Coordinates of C-alpha atoms and ligand atoms in Angstrom, one line a residue:
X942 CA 99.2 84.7 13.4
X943 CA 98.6 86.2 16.9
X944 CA 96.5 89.5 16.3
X945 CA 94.8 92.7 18.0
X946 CA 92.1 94.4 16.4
X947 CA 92.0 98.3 17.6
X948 CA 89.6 100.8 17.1
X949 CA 86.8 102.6 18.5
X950 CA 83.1 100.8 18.2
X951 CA 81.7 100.8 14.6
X952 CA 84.9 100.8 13.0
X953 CA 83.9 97.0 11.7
X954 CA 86.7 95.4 13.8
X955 CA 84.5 93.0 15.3
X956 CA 83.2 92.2 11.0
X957 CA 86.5 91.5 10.1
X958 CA 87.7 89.3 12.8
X959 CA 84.5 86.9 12.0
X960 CA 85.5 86.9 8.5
X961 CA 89.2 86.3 8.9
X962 CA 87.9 83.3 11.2
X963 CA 85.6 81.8 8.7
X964 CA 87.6 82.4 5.8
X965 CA 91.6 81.4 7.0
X966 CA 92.1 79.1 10.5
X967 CA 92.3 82.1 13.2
X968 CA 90.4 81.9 16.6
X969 CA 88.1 85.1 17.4
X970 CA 88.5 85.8 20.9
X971 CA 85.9 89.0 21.2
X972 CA 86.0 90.6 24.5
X973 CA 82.6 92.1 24.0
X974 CA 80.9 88.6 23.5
X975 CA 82.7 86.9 26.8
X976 CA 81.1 90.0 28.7
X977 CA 78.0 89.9 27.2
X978 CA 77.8 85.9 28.4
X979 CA 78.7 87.1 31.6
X980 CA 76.1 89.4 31.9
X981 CA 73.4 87.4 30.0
X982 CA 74.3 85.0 33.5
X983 CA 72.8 87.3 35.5
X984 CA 74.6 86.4 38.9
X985 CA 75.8 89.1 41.2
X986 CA 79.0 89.5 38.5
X987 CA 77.2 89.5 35.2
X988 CA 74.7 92.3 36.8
X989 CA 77.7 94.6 37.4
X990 CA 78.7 93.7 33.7
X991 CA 75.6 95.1 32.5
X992 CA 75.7 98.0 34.2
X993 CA 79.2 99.3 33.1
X994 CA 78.1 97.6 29.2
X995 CA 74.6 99.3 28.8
X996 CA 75.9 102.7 30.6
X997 CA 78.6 102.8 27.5
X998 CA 82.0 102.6 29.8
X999 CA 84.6 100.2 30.4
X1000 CA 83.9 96.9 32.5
X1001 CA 86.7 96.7 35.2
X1002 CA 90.7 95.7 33.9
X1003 CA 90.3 92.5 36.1
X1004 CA 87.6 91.7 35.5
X1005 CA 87.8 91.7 31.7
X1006 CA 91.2 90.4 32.1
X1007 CA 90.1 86.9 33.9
X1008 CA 87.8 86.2 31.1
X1009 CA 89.9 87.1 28.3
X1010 CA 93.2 86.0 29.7
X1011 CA 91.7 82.3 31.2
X1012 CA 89.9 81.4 27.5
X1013 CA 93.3 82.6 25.7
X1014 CA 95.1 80.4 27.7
X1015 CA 93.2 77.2 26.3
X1016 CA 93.8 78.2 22.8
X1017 CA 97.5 76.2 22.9
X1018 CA 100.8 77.5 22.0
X1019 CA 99.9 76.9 18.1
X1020 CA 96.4 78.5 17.5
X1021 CA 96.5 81.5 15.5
X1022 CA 94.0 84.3 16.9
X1023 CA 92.5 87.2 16.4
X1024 CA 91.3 89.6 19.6
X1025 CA 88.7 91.6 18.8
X1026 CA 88.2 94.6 21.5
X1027 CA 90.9 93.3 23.6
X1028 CA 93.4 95.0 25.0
X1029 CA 91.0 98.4 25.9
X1030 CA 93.7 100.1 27.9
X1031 CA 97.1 100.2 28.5
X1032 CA 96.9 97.5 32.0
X1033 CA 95.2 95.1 29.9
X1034 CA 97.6 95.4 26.7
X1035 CA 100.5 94.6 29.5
X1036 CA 98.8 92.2 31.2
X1037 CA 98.1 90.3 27.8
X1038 CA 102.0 90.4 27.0
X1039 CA 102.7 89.0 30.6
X1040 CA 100.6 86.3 30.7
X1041 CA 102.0 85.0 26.9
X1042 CA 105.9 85.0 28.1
X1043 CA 104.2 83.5 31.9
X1044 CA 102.5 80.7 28.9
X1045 CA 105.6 80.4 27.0
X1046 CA 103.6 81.4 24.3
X1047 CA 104.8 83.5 21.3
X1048 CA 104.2 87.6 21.7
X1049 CA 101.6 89.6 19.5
X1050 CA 102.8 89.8 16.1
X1051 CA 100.5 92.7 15.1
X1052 CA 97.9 95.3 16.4
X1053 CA 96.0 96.6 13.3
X1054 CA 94.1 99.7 14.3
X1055 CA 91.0 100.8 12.2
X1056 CA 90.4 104.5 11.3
X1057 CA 87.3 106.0 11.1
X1058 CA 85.4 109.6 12.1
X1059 CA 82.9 109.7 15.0
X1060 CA 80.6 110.8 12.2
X1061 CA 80.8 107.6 10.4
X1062 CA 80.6 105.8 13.5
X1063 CA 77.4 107.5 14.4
X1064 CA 75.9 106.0 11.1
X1065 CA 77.0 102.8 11.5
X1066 CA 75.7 102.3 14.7
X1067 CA 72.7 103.5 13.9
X1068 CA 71.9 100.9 11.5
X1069 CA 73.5 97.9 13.6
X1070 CA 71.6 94.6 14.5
X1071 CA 73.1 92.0 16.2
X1072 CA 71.5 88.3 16.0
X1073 CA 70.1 87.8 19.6
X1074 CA 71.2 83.6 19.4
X1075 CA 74.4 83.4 18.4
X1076 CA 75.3 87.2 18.5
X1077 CA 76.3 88.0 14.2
X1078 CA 76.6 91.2 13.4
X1079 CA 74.4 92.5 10.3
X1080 CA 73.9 96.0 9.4
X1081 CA 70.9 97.4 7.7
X1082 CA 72.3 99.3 5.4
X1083 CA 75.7 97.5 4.5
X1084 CA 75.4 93.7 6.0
X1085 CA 71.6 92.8 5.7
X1086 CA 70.0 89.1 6.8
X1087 CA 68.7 87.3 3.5
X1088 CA 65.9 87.4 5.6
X1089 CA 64.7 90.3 7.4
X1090 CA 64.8 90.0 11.0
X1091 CA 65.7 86.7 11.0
X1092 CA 69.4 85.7 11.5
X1093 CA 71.1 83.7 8.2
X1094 CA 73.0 80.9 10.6
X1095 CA 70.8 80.2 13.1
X1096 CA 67.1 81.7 12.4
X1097 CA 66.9 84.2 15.7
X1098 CA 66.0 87.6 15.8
X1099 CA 68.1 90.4 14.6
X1100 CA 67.5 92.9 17.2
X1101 CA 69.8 96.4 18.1
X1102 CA 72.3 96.4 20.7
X1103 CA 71.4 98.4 24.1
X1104 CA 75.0 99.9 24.5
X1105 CA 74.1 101.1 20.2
X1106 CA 71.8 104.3 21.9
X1107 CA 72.8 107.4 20.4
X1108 CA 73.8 108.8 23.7
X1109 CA 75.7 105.3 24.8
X1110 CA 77.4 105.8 21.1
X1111 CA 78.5 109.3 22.1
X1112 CA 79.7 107.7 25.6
X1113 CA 81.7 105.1 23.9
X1114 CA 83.6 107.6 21.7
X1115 CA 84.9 109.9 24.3
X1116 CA 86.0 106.4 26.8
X1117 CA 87.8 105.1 23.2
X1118 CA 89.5 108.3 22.9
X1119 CA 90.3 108.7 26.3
X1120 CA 91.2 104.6 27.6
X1121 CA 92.4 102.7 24.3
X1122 CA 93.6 105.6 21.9
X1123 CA 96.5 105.8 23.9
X1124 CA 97.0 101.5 23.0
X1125 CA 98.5 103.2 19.3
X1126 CA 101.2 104.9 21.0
X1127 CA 102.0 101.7 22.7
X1128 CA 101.7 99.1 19.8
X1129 CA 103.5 101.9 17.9
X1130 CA 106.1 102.1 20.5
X1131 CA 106.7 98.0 20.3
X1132 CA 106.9 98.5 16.2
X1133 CA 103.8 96.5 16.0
X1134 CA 101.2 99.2 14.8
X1135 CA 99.6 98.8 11.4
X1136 CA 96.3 100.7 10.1
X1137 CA 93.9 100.9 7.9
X1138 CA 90.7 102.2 7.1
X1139 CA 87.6 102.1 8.8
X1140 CA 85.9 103.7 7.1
X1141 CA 85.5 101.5 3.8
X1142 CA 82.3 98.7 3.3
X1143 CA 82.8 95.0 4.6
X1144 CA 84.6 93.4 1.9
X1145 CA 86.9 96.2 0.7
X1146 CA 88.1 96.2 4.6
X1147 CA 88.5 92.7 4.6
X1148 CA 90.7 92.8 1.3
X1149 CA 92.4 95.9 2.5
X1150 CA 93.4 93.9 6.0
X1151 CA 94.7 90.7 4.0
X1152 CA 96.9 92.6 2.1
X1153 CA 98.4 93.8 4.9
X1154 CA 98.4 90.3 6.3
X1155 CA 100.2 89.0 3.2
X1156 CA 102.6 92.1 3.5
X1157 CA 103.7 91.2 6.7
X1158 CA 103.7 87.4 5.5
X1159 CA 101.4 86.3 8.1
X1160 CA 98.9 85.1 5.3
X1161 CA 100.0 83.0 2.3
X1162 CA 98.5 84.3 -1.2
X1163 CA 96.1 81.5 -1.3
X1164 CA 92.8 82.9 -3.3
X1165 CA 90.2 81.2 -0.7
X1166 CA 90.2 85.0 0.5
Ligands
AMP1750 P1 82.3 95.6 22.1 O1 81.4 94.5 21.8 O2 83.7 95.3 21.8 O3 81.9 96.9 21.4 O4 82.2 95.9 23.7 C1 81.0 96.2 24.2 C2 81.2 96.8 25.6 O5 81.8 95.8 26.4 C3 82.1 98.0 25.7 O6 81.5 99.2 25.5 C4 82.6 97.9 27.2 O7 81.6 98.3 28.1 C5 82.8 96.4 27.3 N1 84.1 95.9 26.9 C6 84.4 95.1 25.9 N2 85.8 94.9 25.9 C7 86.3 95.5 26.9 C8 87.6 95.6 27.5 N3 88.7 95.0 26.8 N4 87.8 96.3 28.6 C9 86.7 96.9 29.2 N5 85.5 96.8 28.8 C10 85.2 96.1 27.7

């Protein structure tokens, strides 16, 4: 199972791609996280990072595509993943094709784009909190900590993200509209496009997404969910 998650920020794309990795054997490969390392580095690079990151716009296509492109490679020709904010623009969605036939590695077998309203989006990301160690999502609302504040896997502190703002979140909408909207045309184009909702809580998603999965027979029936 090779998989792209589309959609713009707060569509839970990022939820569901730690769930289908903790409940069925596919890699996450988050695009977001890998940038967020680089800029948690601090060196010269990870300082540019930050600034494209916390301003709400896209970080360079190469630079994005090094670090996405060189971790994908280790994965093997047999691991099954799921890319989670990766491709953001057309370049990058060609550039990961490329480099799979260059691998001798099989091709995509499905982007699954999540819908959802910028209204819903501005609620969500309100209420986001991401686990400063070892970067869970939770949400106050929908996804809390058993404990408040504190994260349930590894005990740090649940904090919001910079680039959640209300003013980054409005940023983030129009670059999502403007750079990776036009990635359903191409996924469309290639007969690889699937949706679904965005706009549903965590698990109905998650149900919603296997079923589509199981559809396509890229997930077996099996009830471990
Ligand atoms: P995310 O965690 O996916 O919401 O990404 C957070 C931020 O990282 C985005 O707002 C961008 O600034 C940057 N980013 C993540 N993935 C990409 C990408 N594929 N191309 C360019 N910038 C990205």
């Amino acid at each position: 199972m090779r998989l792209v998650f589309l959609g713009p920020p707060g569509s839970g794309k990022g939820t569901q791609a730690a769930l289908l990795s903790q409940r069925r054997q596919v890699e996450p490969l988050s695009s977001g996280d890998l940038l967020r390392e680089a800029a948690d580095r601090g060196d010269p690079l990870g300082r540019q990072v930050k600034g494209f990151m916390e301003a709400g716009g896209l970080v360079p296509d190469r630079v994005v595509e090094a670090l996405v492109l060189t971790r994908l490679e280790r994965f093997g020709k047999r691991q099954s993943f799921v890319l989670d904010g990766f491709p953001r623009t057309e370049s990058q969605a060609r550039s990961l094709d490329r480099s799979l036939a260059r691998w001798g590695q099989m091709p995509i077998d499905l982007a699954v784009h999540f819908e959802i309203s910028e209204e819903r989006v501005i609620a969500r990301l309100a209420g986001r909190r991401v686990c400063a160690g070892c970067r869970t999502n939770y949400h106050l609302q929908t996804l809390p900590p058993r404990e408040p504040g504190r994260c349930d896997h590894c005990g740090g502190a649940i904090i919001p993200r910079p680039d959640d703002a209300p003013e980054t979140i409005r940023k983030r909408w129009v670059v999502y509209q403007q750079e990776s909207r036009p990635l359903v045309a191409f996924y469309e184009g290639q007969g690889k496009l699937r949706r679904i909702s965005g706009d549903a809580c965590v698990e109905e998603q998650y149900q919603a997404l296997l079923q589509l999965l199981r559809g396509e027979r890229l997930a077996d029936a099996s009830p471990s969910g």
